[in-house]
PDB file of C-alpha atoms in Angstrom:
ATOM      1  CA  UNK A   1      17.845  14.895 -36.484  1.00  0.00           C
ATOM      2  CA  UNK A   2      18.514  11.783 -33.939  1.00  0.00           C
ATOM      3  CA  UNK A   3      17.477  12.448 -30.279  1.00  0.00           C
ATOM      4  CA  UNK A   4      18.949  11.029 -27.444  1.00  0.00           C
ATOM      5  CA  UNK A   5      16.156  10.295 -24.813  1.00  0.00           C
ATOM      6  CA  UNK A   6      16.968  10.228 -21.086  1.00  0.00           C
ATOM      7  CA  UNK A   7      15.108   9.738 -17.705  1.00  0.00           C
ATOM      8  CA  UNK A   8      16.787  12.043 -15.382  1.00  0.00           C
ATOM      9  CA  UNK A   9      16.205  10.813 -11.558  1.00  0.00           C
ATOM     10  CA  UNK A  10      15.114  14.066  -9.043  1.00  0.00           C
ATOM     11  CA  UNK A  11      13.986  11.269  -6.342  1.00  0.00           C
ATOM     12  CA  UNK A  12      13.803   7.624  -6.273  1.00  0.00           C
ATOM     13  CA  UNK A  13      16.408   5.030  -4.057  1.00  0.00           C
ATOM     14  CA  UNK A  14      18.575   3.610  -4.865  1.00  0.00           C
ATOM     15  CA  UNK A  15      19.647   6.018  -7.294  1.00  0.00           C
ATOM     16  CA  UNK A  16      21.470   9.719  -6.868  1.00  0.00           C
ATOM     17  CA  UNK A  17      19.371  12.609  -7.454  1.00  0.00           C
ATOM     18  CA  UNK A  18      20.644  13.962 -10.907  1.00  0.00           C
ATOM     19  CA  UNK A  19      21.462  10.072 -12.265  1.00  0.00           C
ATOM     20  CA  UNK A  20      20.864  10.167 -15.967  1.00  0.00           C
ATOM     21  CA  UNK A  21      19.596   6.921 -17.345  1.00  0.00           C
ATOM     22  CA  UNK A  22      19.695   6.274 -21.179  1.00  0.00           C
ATOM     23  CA  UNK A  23      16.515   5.157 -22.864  1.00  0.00           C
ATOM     24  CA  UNK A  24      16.683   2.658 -25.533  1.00  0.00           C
ATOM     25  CA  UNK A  25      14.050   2.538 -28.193  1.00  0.00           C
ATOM     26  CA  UNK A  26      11.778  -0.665 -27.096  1.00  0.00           C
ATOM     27  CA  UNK A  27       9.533  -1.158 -23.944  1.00  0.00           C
ATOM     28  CA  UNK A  28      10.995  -0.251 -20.571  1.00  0.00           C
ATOM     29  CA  UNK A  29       9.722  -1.786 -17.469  1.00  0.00           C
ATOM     30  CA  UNK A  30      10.328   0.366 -14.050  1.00  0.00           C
ATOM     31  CA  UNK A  31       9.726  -1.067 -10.692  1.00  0.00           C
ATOM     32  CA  UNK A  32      10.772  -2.897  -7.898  1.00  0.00           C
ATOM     33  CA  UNK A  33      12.735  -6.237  -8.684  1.00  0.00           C
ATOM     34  CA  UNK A  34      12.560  -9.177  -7.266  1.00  0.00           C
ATOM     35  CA  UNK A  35      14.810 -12.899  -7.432  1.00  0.00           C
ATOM     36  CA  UNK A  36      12.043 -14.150  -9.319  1.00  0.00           C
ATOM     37  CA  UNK A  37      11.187 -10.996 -11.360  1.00  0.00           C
ATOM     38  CA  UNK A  38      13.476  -8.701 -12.249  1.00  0.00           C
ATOM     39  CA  UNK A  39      12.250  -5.068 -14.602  1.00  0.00           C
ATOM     40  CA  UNK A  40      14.591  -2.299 -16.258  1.00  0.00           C
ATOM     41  CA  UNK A  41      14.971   0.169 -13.929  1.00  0.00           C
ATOM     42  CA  UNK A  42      14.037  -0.559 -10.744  1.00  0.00           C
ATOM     43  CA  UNK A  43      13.703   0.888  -7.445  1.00  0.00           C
ATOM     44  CA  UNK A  44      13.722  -0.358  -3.561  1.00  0.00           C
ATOM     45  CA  UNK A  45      11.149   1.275  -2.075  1.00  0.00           C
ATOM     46  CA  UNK A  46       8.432  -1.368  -0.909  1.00  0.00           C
ATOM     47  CA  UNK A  47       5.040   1.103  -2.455  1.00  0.00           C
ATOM     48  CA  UNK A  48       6.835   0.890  -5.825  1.00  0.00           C
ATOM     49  CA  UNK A  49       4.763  -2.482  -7.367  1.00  0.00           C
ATOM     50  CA  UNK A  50       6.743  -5.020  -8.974  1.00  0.00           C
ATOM     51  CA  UNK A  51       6.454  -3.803 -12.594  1.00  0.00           C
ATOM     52  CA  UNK A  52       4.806  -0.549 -11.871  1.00  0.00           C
ATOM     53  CA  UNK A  53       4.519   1.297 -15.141  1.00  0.00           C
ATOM     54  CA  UNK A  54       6.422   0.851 -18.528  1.00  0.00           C
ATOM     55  CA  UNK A  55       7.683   3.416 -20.953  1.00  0.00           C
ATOM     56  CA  UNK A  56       7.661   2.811 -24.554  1.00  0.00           C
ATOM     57  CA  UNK A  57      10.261   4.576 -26.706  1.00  0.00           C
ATOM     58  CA  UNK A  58       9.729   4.539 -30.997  1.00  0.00           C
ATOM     59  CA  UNK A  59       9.750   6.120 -33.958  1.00  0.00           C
ATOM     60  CA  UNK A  60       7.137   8.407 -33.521  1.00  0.00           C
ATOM     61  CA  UNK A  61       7.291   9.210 -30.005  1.00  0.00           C
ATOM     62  CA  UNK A  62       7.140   8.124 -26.224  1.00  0.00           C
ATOM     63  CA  UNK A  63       4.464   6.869 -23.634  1.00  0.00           C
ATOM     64  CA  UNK A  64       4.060   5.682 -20.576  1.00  0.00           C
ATOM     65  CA  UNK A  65       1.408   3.003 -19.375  1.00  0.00           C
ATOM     66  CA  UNK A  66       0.514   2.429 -15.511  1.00  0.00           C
ATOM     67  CA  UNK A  67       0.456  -1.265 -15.539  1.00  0.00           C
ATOM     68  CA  UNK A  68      -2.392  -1.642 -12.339  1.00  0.00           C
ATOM     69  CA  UNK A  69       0.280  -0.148  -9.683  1.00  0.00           C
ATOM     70  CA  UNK A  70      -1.109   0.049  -6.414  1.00  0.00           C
ATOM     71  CA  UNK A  71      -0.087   3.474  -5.458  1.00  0.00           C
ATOM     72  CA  UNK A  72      -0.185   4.908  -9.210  1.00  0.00           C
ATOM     73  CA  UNK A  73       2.151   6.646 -11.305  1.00  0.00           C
ATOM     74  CA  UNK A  74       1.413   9.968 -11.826  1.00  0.00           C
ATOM     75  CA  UNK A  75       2.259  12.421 -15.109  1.00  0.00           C
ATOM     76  CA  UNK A  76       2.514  16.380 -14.131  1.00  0.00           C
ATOM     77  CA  UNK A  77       1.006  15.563 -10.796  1.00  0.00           C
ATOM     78  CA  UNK A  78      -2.289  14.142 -13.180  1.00  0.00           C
ATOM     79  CA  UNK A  79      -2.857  10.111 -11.627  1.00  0.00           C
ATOM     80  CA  UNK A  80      -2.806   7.777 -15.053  1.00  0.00           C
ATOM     81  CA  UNK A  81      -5.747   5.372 -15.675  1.00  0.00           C
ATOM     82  CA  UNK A  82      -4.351   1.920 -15.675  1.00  0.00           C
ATOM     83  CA  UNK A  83      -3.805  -0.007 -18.412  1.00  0.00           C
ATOM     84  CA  UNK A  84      -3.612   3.797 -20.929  1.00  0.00           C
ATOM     85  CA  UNK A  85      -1.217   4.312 -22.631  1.00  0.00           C
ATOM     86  CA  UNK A  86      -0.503   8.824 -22.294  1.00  0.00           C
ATOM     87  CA  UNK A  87       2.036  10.480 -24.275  1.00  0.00           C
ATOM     88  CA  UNK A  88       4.963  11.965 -22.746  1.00  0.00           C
ATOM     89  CA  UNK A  89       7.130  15.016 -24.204  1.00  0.00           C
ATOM     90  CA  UNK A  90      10.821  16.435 -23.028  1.00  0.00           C
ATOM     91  CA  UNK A  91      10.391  17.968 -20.075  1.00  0.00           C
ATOM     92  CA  UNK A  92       7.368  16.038 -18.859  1.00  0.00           C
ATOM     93  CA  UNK A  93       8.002  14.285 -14.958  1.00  0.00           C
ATOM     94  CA  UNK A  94       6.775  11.037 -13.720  1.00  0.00           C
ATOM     95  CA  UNK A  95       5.874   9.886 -10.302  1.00  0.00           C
ATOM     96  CA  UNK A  96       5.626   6.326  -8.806  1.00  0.00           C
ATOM     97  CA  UNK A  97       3.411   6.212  -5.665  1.00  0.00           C
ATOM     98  CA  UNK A  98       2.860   9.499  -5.092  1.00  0.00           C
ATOM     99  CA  UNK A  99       6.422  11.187  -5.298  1.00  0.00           C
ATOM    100  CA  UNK A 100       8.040   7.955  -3.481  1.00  0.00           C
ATOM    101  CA  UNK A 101       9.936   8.057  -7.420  1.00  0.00           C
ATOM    102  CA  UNK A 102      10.289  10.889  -9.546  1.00  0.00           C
ATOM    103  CA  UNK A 103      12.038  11.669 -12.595  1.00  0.00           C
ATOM    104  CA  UNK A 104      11.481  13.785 -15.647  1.00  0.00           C
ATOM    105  CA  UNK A 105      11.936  13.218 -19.553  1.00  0.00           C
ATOM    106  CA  UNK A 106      14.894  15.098 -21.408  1.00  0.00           C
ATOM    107  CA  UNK A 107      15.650  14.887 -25.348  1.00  0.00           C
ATOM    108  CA  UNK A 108      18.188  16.442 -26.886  1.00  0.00           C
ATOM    109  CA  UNK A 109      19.488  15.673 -30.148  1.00  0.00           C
ATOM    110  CA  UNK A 110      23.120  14.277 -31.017  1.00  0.00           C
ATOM    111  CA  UNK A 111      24.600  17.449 -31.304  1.00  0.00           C
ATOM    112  CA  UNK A 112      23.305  19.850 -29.048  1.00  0.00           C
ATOM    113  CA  UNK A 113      25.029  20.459 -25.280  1.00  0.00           C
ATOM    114  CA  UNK A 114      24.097  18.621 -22.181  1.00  0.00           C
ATOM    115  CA  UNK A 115      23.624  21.141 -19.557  1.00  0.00           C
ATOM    116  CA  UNK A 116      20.167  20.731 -19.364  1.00  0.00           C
ATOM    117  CA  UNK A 117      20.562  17.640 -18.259  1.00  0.00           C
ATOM    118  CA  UNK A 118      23.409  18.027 -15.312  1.00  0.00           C
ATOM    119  CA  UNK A 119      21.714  20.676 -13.569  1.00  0.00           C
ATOM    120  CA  UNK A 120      21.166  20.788 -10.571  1.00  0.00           C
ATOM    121  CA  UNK A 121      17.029  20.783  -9.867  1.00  0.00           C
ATOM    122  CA  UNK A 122      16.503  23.655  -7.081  1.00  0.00           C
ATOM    123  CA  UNK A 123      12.928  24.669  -6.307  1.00  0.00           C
ATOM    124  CA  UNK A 124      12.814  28.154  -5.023  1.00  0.00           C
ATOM    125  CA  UNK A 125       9.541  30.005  -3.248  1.00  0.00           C
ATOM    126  CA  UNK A 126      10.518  33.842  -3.189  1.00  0.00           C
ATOM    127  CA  UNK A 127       7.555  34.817  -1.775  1.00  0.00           C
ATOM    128  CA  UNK A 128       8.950  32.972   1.367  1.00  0.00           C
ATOM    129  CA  UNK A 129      12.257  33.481   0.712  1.00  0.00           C
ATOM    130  CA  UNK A 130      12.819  29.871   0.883  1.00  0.00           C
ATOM    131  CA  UNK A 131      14.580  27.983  -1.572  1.00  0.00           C
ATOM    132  CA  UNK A 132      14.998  24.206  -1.591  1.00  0.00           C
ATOM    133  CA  UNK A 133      18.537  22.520  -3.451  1.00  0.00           C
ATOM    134  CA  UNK A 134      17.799  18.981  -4.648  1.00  0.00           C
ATOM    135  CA  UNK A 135      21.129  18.160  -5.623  1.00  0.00           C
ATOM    136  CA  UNK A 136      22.972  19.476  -2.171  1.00  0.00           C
ATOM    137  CA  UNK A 137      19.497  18.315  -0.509  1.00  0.00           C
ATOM    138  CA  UNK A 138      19.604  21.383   0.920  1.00  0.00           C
ATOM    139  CA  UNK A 139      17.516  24.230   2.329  1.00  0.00           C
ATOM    140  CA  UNK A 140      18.451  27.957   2.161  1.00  0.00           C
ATOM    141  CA  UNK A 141      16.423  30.922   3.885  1.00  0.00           C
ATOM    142  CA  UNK A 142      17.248  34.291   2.811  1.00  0.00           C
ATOM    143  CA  UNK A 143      20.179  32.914   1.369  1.00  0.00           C
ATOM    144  CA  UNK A 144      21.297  30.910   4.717  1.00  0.00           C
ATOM    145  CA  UNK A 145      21.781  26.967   4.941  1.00  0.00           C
ATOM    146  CA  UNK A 146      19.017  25.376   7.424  1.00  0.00           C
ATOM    147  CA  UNK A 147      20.654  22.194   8.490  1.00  0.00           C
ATOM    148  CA  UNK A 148      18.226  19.086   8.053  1.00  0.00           C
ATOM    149  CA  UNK A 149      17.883  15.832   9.047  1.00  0.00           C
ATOM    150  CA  UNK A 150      16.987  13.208   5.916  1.00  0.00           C
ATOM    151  CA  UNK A 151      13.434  12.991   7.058  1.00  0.00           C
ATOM    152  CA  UNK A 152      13.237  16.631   7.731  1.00  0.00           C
ATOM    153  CA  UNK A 153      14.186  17.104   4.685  1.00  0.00           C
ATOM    154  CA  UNK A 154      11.830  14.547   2.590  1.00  0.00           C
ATOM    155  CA  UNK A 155       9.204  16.524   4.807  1.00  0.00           C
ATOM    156  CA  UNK A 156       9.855  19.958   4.154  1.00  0.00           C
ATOM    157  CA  UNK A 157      10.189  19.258   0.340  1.00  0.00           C
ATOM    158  CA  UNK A 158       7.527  17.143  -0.535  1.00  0.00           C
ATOM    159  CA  UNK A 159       5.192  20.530   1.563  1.00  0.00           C
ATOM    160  CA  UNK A 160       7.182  22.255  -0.750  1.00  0.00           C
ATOM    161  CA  UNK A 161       6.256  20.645  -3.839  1.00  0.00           C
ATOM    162  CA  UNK A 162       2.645  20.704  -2.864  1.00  0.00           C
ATOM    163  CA  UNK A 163       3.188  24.257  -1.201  1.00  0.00           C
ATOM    164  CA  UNK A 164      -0.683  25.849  -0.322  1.00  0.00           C
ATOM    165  CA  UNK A 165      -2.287  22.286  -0.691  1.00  0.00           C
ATOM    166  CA  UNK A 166      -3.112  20.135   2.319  1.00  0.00           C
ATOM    167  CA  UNK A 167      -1.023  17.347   2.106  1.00  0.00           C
ATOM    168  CA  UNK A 168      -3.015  13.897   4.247  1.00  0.00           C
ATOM    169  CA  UNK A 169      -0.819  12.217   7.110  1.00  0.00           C
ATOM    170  CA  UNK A 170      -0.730   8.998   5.406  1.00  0.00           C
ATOM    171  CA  UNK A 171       1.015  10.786   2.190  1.00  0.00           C
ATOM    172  CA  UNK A 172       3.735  12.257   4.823  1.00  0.00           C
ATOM    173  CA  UNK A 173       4.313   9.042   6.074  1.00  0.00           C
ATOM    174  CA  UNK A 174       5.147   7.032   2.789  1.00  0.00           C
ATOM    175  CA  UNK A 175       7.225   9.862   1.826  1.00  0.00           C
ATOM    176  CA  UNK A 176       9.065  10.151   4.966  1.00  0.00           C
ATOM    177  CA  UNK A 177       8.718   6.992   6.159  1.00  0.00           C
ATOM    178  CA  UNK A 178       8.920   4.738   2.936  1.00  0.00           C
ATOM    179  CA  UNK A 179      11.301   2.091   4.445  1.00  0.00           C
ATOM    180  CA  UNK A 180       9.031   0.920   7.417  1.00  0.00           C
ATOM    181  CA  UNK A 181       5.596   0.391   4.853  1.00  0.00           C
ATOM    182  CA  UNK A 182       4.047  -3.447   6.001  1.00  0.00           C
ATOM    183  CA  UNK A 183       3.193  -4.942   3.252  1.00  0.00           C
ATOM    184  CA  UNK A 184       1.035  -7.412   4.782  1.00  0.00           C
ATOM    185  CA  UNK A 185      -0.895  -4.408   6.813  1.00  0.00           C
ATOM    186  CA  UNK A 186      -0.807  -2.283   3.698  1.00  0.00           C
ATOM    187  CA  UNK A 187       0.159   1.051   6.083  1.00  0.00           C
ATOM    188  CA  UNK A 188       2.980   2.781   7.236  1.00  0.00           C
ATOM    189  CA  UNK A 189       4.318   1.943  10.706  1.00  0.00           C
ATOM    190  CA  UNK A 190       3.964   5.647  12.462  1.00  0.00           C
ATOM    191  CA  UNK A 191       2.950   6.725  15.321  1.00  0.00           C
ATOM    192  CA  UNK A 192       1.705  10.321  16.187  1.00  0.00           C
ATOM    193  CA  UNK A 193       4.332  11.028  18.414  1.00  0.00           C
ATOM    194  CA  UNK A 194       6.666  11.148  15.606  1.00  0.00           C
ATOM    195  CA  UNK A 195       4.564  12.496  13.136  1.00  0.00           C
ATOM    196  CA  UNK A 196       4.678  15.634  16.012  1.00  0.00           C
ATOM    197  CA  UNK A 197       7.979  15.186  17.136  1.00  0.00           C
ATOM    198  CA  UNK A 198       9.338  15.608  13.342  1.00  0.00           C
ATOM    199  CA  UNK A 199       6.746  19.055  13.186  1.00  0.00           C
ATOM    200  CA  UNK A 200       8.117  20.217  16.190  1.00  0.00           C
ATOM    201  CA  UNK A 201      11.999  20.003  15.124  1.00  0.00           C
ATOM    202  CA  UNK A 202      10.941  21.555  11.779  1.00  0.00           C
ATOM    203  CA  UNK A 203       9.141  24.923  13.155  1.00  0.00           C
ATOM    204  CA  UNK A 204      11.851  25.206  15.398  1.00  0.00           C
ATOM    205  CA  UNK A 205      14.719  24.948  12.893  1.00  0.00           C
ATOM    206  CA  UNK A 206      12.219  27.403  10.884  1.00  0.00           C
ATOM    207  CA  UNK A 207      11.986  30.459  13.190  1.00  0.00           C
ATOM    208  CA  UNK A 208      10.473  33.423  12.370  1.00  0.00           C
ATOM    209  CA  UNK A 209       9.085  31.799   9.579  1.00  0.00           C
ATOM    210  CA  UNK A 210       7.422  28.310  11.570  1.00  0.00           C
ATOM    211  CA  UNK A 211       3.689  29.763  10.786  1.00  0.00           C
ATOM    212  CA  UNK A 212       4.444  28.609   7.453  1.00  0.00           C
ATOM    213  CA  UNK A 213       3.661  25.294   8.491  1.00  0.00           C
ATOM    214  CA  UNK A 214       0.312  25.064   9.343  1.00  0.00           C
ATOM    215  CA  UNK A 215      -1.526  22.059  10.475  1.00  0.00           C
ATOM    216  CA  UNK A 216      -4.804  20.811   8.743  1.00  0.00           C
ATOM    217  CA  UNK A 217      -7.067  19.930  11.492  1.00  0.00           C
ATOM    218  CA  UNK A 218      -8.129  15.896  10.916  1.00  0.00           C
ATOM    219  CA  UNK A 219      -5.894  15.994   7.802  1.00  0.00           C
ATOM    220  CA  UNK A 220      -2.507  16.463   7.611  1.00  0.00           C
ATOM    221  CA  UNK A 221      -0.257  19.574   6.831  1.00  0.00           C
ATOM    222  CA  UNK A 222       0.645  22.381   4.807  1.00  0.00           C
ATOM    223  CA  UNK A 223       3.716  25.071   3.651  1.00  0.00           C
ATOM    224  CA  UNK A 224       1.547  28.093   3.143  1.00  0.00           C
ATOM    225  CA  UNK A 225       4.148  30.411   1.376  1.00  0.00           C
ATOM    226  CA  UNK A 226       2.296  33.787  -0.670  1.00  0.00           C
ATOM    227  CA  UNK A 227       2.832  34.454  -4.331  1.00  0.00           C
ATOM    228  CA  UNK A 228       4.534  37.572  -5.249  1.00  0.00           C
TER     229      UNK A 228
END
């Protein structure tokens, strides 16, 4: 039977979370375009490369080929080897620089219902009671909204995503500060007052619950939540 093949968007400007983008069968480019170059799907953040990765849809199957990004597109969290082809199944998600982009994979044949696809994508932790809303962009605790800036929010979910792994500064600051990457420097314009300042608001808007966030002396930081 026929399958429809989609790339479903959880994080990536310009796009909403939840967009559902059609693949055609052929070679997809995804990146960020340019007047002089211009790719498939593309995205504006500046660590995105120009033509960052392509996807190749046919008859037997899809793959996806890092194309010598600089920040690497990732495949289940796994970094690709540039240049490799990997194969990619329903379900699978992709990353572009380290979670500045991610989307996942979704087939479903002519016929069947969609649902799978409009869903919203929540992440929930019940060991910490906390449980993260992609679509609203949203946090609840114990079942009660936690109002959150946007970088609040970019902070506390991707220590979510990585939740009981040390997460470096300089990965905080392209996720949280994407928009303010030199390119000619090749870093992220942050200082540590506002690496601290953002810490600060978080624990505080956290409450009982701020020693979840635990600092990684020299490193970076971490959402230390226990598995039931």
């Amino acid at each position: 039977m026929q399958k429809q093949v989609w790339l479903v968007i959880e994080r990536g400007e310009p796009f909403e979370i939840g967009t559902r983008l059609k693949l055609e069968p052929g070679e997809l480019c995804l990146g960020r375009s340019s007047e002089k170059q211009q790719v498939d799907i593309s995205f504006s953040n500046f660590l995105i490369s120009r033509c960052h990765c392509c996807i190749y849809h046919h008859k037997d199957g899809l793959e996806v080929c890092d194309t010598g990004s600089k920040h690497g597109t990732f495949l289940n969290e796994k970094r690709l080897l540039s240049h490799k082809k990997y194969p990619i199944l329903s379900g699978d998600r992709i990353s572009l620089s380290m979670g500045v982009a991610v989307f996942r994979i979704v087939q479903s044949a002519l016929d069947e219902v969609t649902i799978d696809l409009t869903q919203p994508v929540t992440v929930s932790s019940d060991g910490a009671g906390v449980i993260l809303d992609d679509r609203k962009r949203e946090c609840r605790i114990e079942g009660q909204p936690m109002p959150l800036t946007e970088k609040e929010w970019l902070f506390l979910k991707l220590l979510h995503d990585h939740a009981n792994t040390a997460v470096a500064y300089e990965r905080i600051k392209q996720a949280v500060w994407g928009e303010r990457f030199n390119p000619e420097q090749e870093i992220v314009d942050v200082g540590a007052d506002e690496m601290n300042s953002l810490v600060y608001r978080l624990r505080r808007k956290l409450g009982a619950r701020a020693g979840l966030l635990k600092s990684v002396r020299a490193y970076g930081y971490m959402l230390e939540i226990a598995v039931k």
